[in-house]
mmCIF file with all atom_site columns, C-alpha atoms in Angstrom:
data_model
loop_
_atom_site.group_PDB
_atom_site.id
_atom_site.type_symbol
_atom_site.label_atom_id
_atom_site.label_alt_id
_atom_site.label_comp_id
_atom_site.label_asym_id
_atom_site.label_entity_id
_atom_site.label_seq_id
_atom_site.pdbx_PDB_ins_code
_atom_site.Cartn_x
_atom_site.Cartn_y
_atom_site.Cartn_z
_atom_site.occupancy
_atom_site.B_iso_or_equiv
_atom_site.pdbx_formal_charge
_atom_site.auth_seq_id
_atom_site.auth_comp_id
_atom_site.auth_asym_id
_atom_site.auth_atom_id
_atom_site.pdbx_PDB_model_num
ATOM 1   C CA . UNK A 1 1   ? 3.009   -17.242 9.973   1.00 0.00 ? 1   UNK A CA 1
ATOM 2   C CA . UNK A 1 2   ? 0.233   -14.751 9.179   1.00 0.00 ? 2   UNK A CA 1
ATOM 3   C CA . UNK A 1 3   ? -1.616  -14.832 6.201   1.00 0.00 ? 3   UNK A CA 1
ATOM 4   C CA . UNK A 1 4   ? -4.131  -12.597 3.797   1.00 0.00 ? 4   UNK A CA 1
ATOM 5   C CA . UNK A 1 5   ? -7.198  -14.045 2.019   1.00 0.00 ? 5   UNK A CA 1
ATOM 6   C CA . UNK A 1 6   ? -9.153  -12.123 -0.295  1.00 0.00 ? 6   UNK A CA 1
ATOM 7   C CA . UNK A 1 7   ? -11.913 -12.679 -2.629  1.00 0.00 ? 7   UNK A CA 1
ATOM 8   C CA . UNK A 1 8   ? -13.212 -13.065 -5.035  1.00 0.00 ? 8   UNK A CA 1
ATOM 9   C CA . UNK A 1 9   ? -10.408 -12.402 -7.119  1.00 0.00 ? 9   UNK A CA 1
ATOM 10  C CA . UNK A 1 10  ? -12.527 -11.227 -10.084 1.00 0.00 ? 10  UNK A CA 1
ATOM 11  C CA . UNK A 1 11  ? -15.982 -10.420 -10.510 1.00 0.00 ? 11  UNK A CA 1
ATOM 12  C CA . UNK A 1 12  ? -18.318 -8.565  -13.065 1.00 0.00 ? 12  UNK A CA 1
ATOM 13  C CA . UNK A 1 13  ? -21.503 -7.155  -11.912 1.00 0.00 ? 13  UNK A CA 1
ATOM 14  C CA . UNK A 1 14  ? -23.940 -5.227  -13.912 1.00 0.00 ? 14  UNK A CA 1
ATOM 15  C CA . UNK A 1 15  ? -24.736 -1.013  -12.299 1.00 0.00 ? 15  UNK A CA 1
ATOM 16  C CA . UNK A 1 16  ? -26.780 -0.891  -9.434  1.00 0.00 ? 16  UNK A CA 1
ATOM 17  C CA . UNK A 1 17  ? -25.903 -4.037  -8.368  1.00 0.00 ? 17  UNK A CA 1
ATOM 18  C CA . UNK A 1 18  ? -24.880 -4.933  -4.895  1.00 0.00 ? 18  UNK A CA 1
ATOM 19  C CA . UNK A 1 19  ? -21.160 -5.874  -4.065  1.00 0.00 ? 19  UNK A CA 1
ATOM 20  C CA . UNK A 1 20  ? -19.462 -7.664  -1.040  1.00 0.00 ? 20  UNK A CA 1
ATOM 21  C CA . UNK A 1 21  ? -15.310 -8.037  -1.144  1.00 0.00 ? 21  UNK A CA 1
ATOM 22  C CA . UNK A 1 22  ? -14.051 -10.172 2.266   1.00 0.00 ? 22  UNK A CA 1
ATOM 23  C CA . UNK A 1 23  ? -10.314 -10.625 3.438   1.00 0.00 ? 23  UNK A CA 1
ATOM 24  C CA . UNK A 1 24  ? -9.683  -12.577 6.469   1.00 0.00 ? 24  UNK A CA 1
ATOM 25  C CA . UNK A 1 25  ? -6.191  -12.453 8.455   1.00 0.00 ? 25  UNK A CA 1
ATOM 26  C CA . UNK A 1 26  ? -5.118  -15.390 9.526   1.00 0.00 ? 26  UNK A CA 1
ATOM 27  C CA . UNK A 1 27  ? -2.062  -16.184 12.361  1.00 0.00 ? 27  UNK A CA 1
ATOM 28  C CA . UNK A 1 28  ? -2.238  -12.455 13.769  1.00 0.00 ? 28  UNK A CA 1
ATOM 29  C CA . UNK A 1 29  ? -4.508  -11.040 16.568  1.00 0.00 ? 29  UNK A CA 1
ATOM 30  C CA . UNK A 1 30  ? -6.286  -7.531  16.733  1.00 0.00 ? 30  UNK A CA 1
ATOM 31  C CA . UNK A 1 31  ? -4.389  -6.241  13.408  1.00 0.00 ? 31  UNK A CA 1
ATOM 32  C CA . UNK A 1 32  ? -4.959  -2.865  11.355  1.00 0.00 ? 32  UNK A CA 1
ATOM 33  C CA . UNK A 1 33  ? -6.792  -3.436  8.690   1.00 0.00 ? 33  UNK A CA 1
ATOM 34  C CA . UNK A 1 34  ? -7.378  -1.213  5.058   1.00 0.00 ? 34  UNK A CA 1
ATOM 35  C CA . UNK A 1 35  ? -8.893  -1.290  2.182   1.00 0.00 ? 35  UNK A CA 1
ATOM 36  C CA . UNK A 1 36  ? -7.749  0.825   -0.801  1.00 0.00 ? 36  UNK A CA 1
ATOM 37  C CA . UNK A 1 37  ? -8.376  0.607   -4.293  1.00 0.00 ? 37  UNK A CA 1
ATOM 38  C CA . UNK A 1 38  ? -7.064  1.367   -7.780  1.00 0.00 ? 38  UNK A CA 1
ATOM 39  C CA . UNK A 1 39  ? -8.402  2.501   -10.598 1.00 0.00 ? 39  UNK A CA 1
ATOM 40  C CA . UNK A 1 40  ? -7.107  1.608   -14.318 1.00 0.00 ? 40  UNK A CA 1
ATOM 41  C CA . UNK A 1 41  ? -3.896  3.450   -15.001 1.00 0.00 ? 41  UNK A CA 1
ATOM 42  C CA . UNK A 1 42  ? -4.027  5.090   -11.237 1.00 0.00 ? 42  UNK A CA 1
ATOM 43  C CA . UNK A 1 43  ? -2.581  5.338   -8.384  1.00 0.00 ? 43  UNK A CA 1
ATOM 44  C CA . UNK A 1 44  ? -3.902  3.890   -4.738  1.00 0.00 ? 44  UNK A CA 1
ATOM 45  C CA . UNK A 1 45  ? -6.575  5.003   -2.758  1.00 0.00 ? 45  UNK A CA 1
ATOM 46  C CA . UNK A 1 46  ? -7.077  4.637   0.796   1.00 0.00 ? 46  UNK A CA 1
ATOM 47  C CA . UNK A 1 47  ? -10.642 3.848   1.491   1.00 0.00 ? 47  UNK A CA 1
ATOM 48  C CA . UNK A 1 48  ? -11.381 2.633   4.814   1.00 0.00 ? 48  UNK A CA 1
ATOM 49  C CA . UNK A 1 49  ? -9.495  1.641   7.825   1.00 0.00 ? 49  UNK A CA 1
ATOM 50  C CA . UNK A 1 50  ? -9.671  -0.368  10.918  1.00 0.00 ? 50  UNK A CA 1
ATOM 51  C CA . UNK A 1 51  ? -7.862  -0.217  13.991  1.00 0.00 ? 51  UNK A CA 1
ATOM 52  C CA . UNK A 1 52  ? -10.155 -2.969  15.972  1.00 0.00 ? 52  UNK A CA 1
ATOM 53  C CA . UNK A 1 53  ? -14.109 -4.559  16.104  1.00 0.00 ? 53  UNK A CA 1
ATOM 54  C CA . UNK A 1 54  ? -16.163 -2.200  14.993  1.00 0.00 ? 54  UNK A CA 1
ATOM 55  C CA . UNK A 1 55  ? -14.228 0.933   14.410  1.00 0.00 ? 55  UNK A CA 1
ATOM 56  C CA . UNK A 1 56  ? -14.011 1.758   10.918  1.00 0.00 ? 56  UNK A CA 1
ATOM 57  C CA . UNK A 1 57  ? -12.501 4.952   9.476   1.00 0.00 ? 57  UNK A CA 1
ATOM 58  C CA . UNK A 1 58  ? -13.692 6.137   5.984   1.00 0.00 ? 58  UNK A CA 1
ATOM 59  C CA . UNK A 1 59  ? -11.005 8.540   3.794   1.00 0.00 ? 59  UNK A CA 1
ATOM 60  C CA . UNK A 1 60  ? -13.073 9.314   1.316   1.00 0.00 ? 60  UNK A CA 1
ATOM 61  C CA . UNK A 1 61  ? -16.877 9.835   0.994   1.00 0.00 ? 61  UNK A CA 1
ATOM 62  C CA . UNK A 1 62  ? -18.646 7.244   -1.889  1.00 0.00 ? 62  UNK A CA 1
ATOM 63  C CA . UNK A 1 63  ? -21.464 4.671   -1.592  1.00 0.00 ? 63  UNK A CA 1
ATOM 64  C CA . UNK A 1 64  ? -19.283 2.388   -0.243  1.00 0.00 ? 64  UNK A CA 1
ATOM 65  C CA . UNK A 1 65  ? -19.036 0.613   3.131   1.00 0.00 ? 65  UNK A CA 1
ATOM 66  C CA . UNK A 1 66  ? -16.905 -1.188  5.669   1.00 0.00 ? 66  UNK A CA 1
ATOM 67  C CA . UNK A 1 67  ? -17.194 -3.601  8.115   1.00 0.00 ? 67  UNK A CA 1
ATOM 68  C CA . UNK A 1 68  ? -15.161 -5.292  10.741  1.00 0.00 ? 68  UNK A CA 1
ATOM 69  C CA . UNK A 1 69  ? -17.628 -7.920  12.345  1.00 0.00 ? 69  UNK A CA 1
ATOM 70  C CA . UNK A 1 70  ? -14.734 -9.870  13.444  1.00 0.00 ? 70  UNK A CA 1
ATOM 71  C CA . UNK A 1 71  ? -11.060 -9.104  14.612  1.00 0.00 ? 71  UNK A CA 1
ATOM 72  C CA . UNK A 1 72  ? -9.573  -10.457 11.584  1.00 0.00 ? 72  UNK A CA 1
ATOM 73  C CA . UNK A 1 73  ? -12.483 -9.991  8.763   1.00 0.00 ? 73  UNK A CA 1
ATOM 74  C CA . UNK A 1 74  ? -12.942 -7.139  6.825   1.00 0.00 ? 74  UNK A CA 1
ATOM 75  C CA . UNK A 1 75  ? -16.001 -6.743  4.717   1.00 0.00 ? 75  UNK A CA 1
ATOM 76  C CA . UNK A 1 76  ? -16.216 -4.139  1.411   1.00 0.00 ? 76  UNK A CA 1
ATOM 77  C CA . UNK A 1 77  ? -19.809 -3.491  0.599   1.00 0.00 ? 77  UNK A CA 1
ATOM 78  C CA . UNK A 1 78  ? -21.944 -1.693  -1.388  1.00 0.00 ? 78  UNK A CA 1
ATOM 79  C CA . UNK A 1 79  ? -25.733 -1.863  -2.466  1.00 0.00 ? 79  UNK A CA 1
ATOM 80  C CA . UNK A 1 80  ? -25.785 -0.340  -5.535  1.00 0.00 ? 80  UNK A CA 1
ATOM 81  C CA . UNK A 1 81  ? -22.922 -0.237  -7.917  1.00 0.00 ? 81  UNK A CA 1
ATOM 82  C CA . UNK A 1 82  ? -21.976 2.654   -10.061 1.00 0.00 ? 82  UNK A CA 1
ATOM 83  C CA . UNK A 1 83  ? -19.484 2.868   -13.388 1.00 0.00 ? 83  UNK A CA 1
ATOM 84  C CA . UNK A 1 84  ? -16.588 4.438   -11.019 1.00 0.00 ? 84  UNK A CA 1
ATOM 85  C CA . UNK A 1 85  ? -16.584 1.927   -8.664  1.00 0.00 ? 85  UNK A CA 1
ATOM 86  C CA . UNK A 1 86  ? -14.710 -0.078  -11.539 1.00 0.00 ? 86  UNK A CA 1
ATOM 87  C CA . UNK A 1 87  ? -10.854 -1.031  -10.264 1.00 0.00 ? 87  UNK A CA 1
ATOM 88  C CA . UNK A 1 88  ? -8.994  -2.955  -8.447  1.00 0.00 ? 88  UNK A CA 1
ATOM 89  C CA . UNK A 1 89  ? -9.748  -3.838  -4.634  1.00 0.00 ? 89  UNK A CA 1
ATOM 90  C CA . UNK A 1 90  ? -6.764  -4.293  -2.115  1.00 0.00 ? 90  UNK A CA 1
ATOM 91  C CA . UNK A 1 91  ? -7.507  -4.807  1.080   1.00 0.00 ? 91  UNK A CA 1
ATOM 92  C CA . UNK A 1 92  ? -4.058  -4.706  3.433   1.00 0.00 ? 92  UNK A CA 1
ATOM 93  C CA . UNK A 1 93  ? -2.644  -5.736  7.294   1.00 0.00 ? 93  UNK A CA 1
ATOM 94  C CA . UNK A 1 94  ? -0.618  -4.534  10.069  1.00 0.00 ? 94  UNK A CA 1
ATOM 95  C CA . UNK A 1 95  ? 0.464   -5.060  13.302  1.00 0.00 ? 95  UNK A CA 1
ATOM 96  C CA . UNK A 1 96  ? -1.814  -2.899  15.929  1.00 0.00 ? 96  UNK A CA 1
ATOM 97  C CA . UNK A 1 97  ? 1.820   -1.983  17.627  1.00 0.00 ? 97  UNK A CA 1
ATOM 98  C CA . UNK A 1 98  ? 5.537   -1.393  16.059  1.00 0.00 ? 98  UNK A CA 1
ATOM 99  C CA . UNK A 1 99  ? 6.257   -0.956  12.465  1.00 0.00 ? 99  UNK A CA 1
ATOM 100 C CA . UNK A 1 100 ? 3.579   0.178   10.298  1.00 0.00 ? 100 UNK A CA 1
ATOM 101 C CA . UNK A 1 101 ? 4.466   -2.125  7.628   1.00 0.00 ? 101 UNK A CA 1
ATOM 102 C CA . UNK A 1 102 ? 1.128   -3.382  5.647   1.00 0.00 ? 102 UNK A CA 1
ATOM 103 C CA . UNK A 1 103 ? 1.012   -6.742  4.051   1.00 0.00 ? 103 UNK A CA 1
ATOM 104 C CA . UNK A 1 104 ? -0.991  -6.854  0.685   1.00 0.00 ? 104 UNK A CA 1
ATOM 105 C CA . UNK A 1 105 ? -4.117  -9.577  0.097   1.00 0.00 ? 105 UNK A CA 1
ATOM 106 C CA . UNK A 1 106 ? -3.622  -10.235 -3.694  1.00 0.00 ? 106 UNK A CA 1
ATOM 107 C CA . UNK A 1 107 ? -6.450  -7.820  -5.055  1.00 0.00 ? 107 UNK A CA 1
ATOM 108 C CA . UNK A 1 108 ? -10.298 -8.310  -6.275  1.00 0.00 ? 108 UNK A CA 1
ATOM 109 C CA . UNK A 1 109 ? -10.675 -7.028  -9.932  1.00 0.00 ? 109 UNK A CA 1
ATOM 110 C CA . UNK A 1 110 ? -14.258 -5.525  -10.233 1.00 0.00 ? 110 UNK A CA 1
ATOM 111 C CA . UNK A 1 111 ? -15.597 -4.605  -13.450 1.00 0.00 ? 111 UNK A CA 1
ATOM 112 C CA . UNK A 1 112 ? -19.063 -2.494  -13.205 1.00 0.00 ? 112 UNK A CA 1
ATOM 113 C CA . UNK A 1 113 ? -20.555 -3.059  -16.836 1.00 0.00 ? 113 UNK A CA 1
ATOM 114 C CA . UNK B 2 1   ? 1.093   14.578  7.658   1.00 0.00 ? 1   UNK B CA 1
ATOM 115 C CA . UNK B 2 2   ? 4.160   15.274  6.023   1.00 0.00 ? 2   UNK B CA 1
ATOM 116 C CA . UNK B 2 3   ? 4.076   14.976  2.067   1.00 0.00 ? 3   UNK B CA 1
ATOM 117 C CA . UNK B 2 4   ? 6.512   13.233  -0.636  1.00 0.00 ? 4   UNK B CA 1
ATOM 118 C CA . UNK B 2 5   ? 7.736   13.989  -3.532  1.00 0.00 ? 5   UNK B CA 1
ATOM 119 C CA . UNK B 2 6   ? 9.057   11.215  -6.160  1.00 0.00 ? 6   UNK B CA 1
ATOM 120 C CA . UNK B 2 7   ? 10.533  12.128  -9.538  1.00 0.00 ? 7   UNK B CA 1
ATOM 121 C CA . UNK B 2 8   ? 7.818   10.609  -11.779 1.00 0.00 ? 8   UNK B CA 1
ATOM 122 C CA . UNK B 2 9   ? 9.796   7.866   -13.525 1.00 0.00 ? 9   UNK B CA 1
ATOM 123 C CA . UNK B 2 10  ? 13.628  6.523   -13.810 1.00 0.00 ? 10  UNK B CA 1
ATOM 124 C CA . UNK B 2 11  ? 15.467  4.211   -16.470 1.00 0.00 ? 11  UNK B CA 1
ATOM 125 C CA . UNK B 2 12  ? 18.198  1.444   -15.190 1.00 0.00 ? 12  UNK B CA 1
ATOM 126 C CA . UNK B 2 13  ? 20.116  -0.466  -16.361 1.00 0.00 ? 13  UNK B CA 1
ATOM 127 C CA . UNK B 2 14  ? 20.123  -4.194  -15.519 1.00 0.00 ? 14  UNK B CA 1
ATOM 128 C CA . UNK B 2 15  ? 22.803  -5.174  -13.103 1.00 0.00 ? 15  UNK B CA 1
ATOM 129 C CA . UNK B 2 16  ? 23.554  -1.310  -12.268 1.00 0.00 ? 16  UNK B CA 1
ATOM 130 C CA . UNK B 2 17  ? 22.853  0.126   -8.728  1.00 0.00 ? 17  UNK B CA 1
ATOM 131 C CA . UNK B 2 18  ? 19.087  1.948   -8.948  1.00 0.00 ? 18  UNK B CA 1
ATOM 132 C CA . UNK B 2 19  ? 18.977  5.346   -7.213  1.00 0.00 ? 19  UNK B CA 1
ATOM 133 C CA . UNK B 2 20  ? 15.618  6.078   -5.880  1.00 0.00 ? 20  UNK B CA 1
ATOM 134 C CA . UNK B 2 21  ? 15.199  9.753   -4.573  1.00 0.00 ? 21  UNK B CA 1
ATOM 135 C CA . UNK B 2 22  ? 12.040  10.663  -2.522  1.00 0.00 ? 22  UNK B CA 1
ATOM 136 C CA . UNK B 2 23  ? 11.834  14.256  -0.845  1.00 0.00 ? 23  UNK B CA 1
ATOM 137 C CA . UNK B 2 24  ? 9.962   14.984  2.596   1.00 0.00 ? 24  UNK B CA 1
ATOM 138 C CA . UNK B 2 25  ? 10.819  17.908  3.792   1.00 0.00 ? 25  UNK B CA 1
ATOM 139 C CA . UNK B 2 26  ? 8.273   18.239  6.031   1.00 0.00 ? 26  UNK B CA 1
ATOM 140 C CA . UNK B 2 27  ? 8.851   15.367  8.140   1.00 0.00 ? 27  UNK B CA 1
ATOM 141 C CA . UNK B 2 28  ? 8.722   15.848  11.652  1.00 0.00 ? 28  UNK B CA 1
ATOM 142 C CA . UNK B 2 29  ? 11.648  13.989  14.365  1.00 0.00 ? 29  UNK B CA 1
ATOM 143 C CA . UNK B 2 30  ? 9.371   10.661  15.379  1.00 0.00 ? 30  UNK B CA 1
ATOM 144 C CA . UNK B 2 31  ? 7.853   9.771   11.768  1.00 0.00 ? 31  UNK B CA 1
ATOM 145 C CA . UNK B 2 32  ? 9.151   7.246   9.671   1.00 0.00 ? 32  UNK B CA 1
ATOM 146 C CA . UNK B 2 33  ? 9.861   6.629   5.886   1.00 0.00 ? 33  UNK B CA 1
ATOM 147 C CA . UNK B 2 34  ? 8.391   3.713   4.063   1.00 0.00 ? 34  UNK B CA 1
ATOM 148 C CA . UNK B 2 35  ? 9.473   2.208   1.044   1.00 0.00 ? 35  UNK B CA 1
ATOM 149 C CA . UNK B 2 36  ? 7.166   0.075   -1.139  1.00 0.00 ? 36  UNK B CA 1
ATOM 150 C CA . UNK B 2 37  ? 7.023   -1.127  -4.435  1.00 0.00 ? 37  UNK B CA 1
ATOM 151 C CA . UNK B 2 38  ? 4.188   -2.658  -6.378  1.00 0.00 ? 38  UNK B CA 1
ATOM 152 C CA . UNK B 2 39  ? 4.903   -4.755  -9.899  1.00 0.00 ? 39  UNK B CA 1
ATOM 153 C CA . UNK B 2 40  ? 2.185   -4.285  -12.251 1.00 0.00 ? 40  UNK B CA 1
ATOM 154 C CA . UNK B 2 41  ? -1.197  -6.270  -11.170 1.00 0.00 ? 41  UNK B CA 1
ATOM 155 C CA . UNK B 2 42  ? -0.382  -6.696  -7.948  1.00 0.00 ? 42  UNK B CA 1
ATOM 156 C CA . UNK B 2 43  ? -0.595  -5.321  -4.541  1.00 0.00 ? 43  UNK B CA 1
ATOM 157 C CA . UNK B 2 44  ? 2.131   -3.553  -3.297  1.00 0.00 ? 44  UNK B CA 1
ATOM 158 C CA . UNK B 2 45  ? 5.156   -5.304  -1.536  1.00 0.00 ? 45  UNK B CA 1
ATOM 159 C CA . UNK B 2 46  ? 7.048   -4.177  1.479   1.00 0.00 ? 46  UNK B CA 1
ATOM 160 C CA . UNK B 2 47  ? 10.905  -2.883  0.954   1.00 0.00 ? 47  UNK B CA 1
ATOM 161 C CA . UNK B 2 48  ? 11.759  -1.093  3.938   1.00 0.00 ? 48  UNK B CA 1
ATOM 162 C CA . UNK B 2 49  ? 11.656  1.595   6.341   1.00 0.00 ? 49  UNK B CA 1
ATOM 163 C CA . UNK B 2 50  ? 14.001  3.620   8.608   1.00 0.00 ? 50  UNK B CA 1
ATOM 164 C CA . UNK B 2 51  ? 13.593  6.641   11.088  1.00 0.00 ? 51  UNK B CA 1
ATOM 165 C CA . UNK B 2 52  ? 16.977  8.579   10.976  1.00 0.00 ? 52  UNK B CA 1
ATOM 166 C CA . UNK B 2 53  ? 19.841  5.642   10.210  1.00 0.00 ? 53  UNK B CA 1
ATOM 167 C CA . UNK B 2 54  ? 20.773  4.391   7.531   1.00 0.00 ? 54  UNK B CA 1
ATOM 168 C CA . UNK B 2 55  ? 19.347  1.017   7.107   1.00 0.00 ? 55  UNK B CA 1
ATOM 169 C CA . UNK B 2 56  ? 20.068  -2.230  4.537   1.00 0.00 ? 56  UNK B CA 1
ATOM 170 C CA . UNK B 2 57  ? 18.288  -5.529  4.113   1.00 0.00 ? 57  UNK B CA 1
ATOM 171 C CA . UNK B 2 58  ? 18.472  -8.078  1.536   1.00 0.00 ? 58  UNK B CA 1
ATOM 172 C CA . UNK B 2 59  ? 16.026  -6.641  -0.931  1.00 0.00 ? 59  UNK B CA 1
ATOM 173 C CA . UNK B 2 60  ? 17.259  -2.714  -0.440  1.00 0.00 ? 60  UNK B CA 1
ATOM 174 C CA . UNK B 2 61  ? 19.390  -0.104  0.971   1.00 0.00 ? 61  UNK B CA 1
ATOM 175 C CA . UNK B 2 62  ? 17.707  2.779   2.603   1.00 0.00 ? 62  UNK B CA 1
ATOM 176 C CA . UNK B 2 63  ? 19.599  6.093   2.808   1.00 0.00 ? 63  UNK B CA 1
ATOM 177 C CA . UNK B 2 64  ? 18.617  8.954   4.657   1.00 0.00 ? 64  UNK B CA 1
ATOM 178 C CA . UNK B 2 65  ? 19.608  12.282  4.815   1.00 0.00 ? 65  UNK B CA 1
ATOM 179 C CA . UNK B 2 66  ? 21.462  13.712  8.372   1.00 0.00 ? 66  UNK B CA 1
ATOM 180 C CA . UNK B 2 67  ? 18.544  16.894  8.633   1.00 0.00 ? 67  UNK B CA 1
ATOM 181 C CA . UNK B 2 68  ? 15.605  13.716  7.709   1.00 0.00 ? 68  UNK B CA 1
ATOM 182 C CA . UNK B 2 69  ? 14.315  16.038  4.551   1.00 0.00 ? 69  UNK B CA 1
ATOM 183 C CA . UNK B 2 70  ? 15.011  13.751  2.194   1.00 0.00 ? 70  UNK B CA 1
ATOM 184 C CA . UNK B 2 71  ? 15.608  10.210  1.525   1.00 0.00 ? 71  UNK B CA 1
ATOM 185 C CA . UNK B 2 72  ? 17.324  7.244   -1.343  1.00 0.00 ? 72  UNK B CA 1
ATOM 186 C CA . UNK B 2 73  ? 16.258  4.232   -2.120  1.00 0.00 ? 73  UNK B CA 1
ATOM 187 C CA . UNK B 2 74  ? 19.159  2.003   -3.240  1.00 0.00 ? 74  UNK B CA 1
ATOM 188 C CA . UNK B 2 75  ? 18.680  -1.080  -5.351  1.00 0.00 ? 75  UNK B CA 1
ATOM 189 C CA . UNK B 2 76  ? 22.317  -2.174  -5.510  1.00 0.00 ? 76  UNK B CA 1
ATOM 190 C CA . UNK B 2 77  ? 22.068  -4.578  -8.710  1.00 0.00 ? 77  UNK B CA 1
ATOM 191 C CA . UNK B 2 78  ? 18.785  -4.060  -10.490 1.00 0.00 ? 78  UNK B CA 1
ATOM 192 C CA . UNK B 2 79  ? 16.946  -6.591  -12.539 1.00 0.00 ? 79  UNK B CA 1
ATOM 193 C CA . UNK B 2 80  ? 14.360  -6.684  -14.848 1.00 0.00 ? 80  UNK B CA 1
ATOM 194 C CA . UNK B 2 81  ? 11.891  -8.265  -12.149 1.00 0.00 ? 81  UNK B CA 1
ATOM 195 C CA . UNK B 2 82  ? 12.795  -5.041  -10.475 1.00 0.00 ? 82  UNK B CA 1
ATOM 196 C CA . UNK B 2 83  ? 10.833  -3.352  -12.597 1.00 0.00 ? 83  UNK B CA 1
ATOM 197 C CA . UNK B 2 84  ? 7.824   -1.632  -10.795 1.00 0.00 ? 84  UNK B CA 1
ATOM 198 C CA . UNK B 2 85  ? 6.221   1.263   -9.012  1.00 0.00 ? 85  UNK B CA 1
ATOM 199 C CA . UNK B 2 86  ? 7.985   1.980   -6.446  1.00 0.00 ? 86  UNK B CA 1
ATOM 200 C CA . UNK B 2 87  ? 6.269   4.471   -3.288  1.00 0.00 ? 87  UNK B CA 1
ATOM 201 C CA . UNK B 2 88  ? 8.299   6.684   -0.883  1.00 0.00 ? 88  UNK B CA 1
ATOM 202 C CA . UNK B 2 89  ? 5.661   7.196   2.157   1.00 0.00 ? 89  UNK B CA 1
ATOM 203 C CA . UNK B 2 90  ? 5.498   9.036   5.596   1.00 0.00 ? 90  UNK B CA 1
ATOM 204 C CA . UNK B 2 91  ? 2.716   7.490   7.189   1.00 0.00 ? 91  UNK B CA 1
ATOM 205 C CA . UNK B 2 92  ? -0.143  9.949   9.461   1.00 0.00 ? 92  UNK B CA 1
ATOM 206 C CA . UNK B 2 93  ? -0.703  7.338   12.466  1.00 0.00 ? 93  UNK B CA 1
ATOM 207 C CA . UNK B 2 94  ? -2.586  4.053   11.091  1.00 0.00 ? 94  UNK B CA 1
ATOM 208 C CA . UNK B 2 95  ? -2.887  5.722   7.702   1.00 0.00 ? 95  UNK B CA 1
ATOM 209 C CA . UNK B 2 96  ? -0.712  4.642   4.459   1.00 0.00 ? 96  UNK B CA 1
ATOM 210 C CA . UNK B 2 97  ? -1.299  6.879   1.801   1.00 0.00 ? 97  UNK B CA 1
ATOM 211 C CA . UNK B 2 98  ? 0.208   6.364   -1.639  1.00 0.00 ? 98  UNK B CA 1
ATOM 212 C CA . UNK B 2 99  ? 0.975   8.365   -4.179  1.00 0.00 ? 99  UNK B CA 1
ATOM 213 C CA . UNK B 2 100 ? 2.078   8.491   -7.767  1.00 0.00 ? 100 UNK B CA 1
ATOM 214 C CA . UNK B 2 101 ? 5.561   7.013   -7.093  1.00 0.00 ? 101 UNK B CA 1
ATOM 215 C CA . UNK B 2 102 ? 8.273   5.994   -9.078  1.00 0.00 ? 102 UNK B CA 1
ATOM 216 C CA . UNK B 2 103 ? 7.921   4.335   -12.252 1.00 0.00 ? 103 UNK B CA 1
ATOM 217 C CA . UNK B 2 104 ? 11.035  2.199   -12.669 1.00 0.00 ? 104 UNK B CA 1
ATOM 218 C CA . UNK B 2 105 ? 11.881  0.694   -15.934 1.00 0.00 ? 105 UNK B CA 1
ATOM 219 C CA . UNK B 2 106 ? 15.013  -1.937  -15.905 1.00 0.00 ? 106 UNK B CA 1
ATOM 220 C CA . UNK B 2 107 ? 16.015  -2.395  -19.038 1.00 0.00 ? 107 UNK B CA 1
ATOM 221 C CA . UNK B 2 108 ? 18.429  -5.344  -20.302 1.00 0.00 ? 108 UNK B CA 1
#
């Protein structure tokens, strides 16, 4: 059966600080992969997709990266760390063909202090 | 990409059928509706999806209208673990895009 890993599952690093979030897929070849987040008392935000190695698709403009330097790991990163980026990190799964469902990884708090 | 639109929040009572409506009027013939949920401090959860039939599993029942414009969410005996946000979405290709949603609120 396939499986999500993400982490860490909390952190708390101080502004301008740099930040790295990985999720792994496991049991599953060449998936979609996303990463959204959430701020406090809102709703989701898409942030970056992946449809294979290497290809990464950014919704919205931020100092925030992506990476995909393997089928089934996706990388959040960031060198320096603002306020804003403050929320929670979800980074999600689905199969490259049929139903667009997305399976959840169970979320990285971040707190920018 | 065709848009949704949710009523903001809903009460239910627990052990009553839960009515979900979700508009998309704009849908065109080959795009499916998504139904997810997310309970609070965690990532959202899968419920279901359908193209133009109606369409039941064990968590959900998924009713769409006959001219696609609009869609209900049926949770046939809700309980208070049913409480949640719960996200009526028309995906654009790869891309999931959720909105405010539903807030549901079972109460006993």
């Amino acid at each position: 059966s396939q499986t999500i890993h993400q982490w860490p599952a909390t952190l708390v690093q101080p502004v301008g600080s740099p930040l790295s979030l990985e999720c792994t897929v496991e049991g599953t070849s060449n998936p979609n992969l996303y990463w959204y987040r959430q701020a406090a008392g809102r709703g989701l935000q898409l942030l970056f997709y992946s449809v294979g190695i290497g290809q990464i698709s950014s919704e919205v403009p931020q100092n925030l990266s992506a990476s995909r330097p393997q089928d089934r790991q996706f990388i959040l990163s960031s060198k320096k760390l603002l306020l804003s980026d403050s929320g929670f990190y979800l980074c999600a799964w689905s199969q490259s063909s049929g139903a667009n469902v997305l399976t959840f990884g169970a979320g990285s708090r971040l707190t920018v202090l | 990409d065709a848009k949704t639109t949710q009523p903001p929040s809903m009460d239910c009572a627990e052990g009553r059928a839960a009515n979900l409506p979700c508009n998309h009027s704009t849908i065109s013939g080959n795009e499916y509706v998504y139904w997810y949920r997310q309970i609070h401090s965690q990532g959202p959860q899968y419920i279901i999806h359908g193209l133009k039939n109606n369409e039941t599993n064990e968590m959900a029942s998924l009713i769409i209208t006959e001219d696609r414009k609009s869609s209900t969410l049926i949770l046939p005996h809700a309980t208070l673990r049913d409480t949640a946000v719960y996200y009526c979405i028309v995906p654009n290709d790869y891309k999931l895009s959720f909105g405010a949603g539903t807030t549901v609120t079972v109460r006993a």
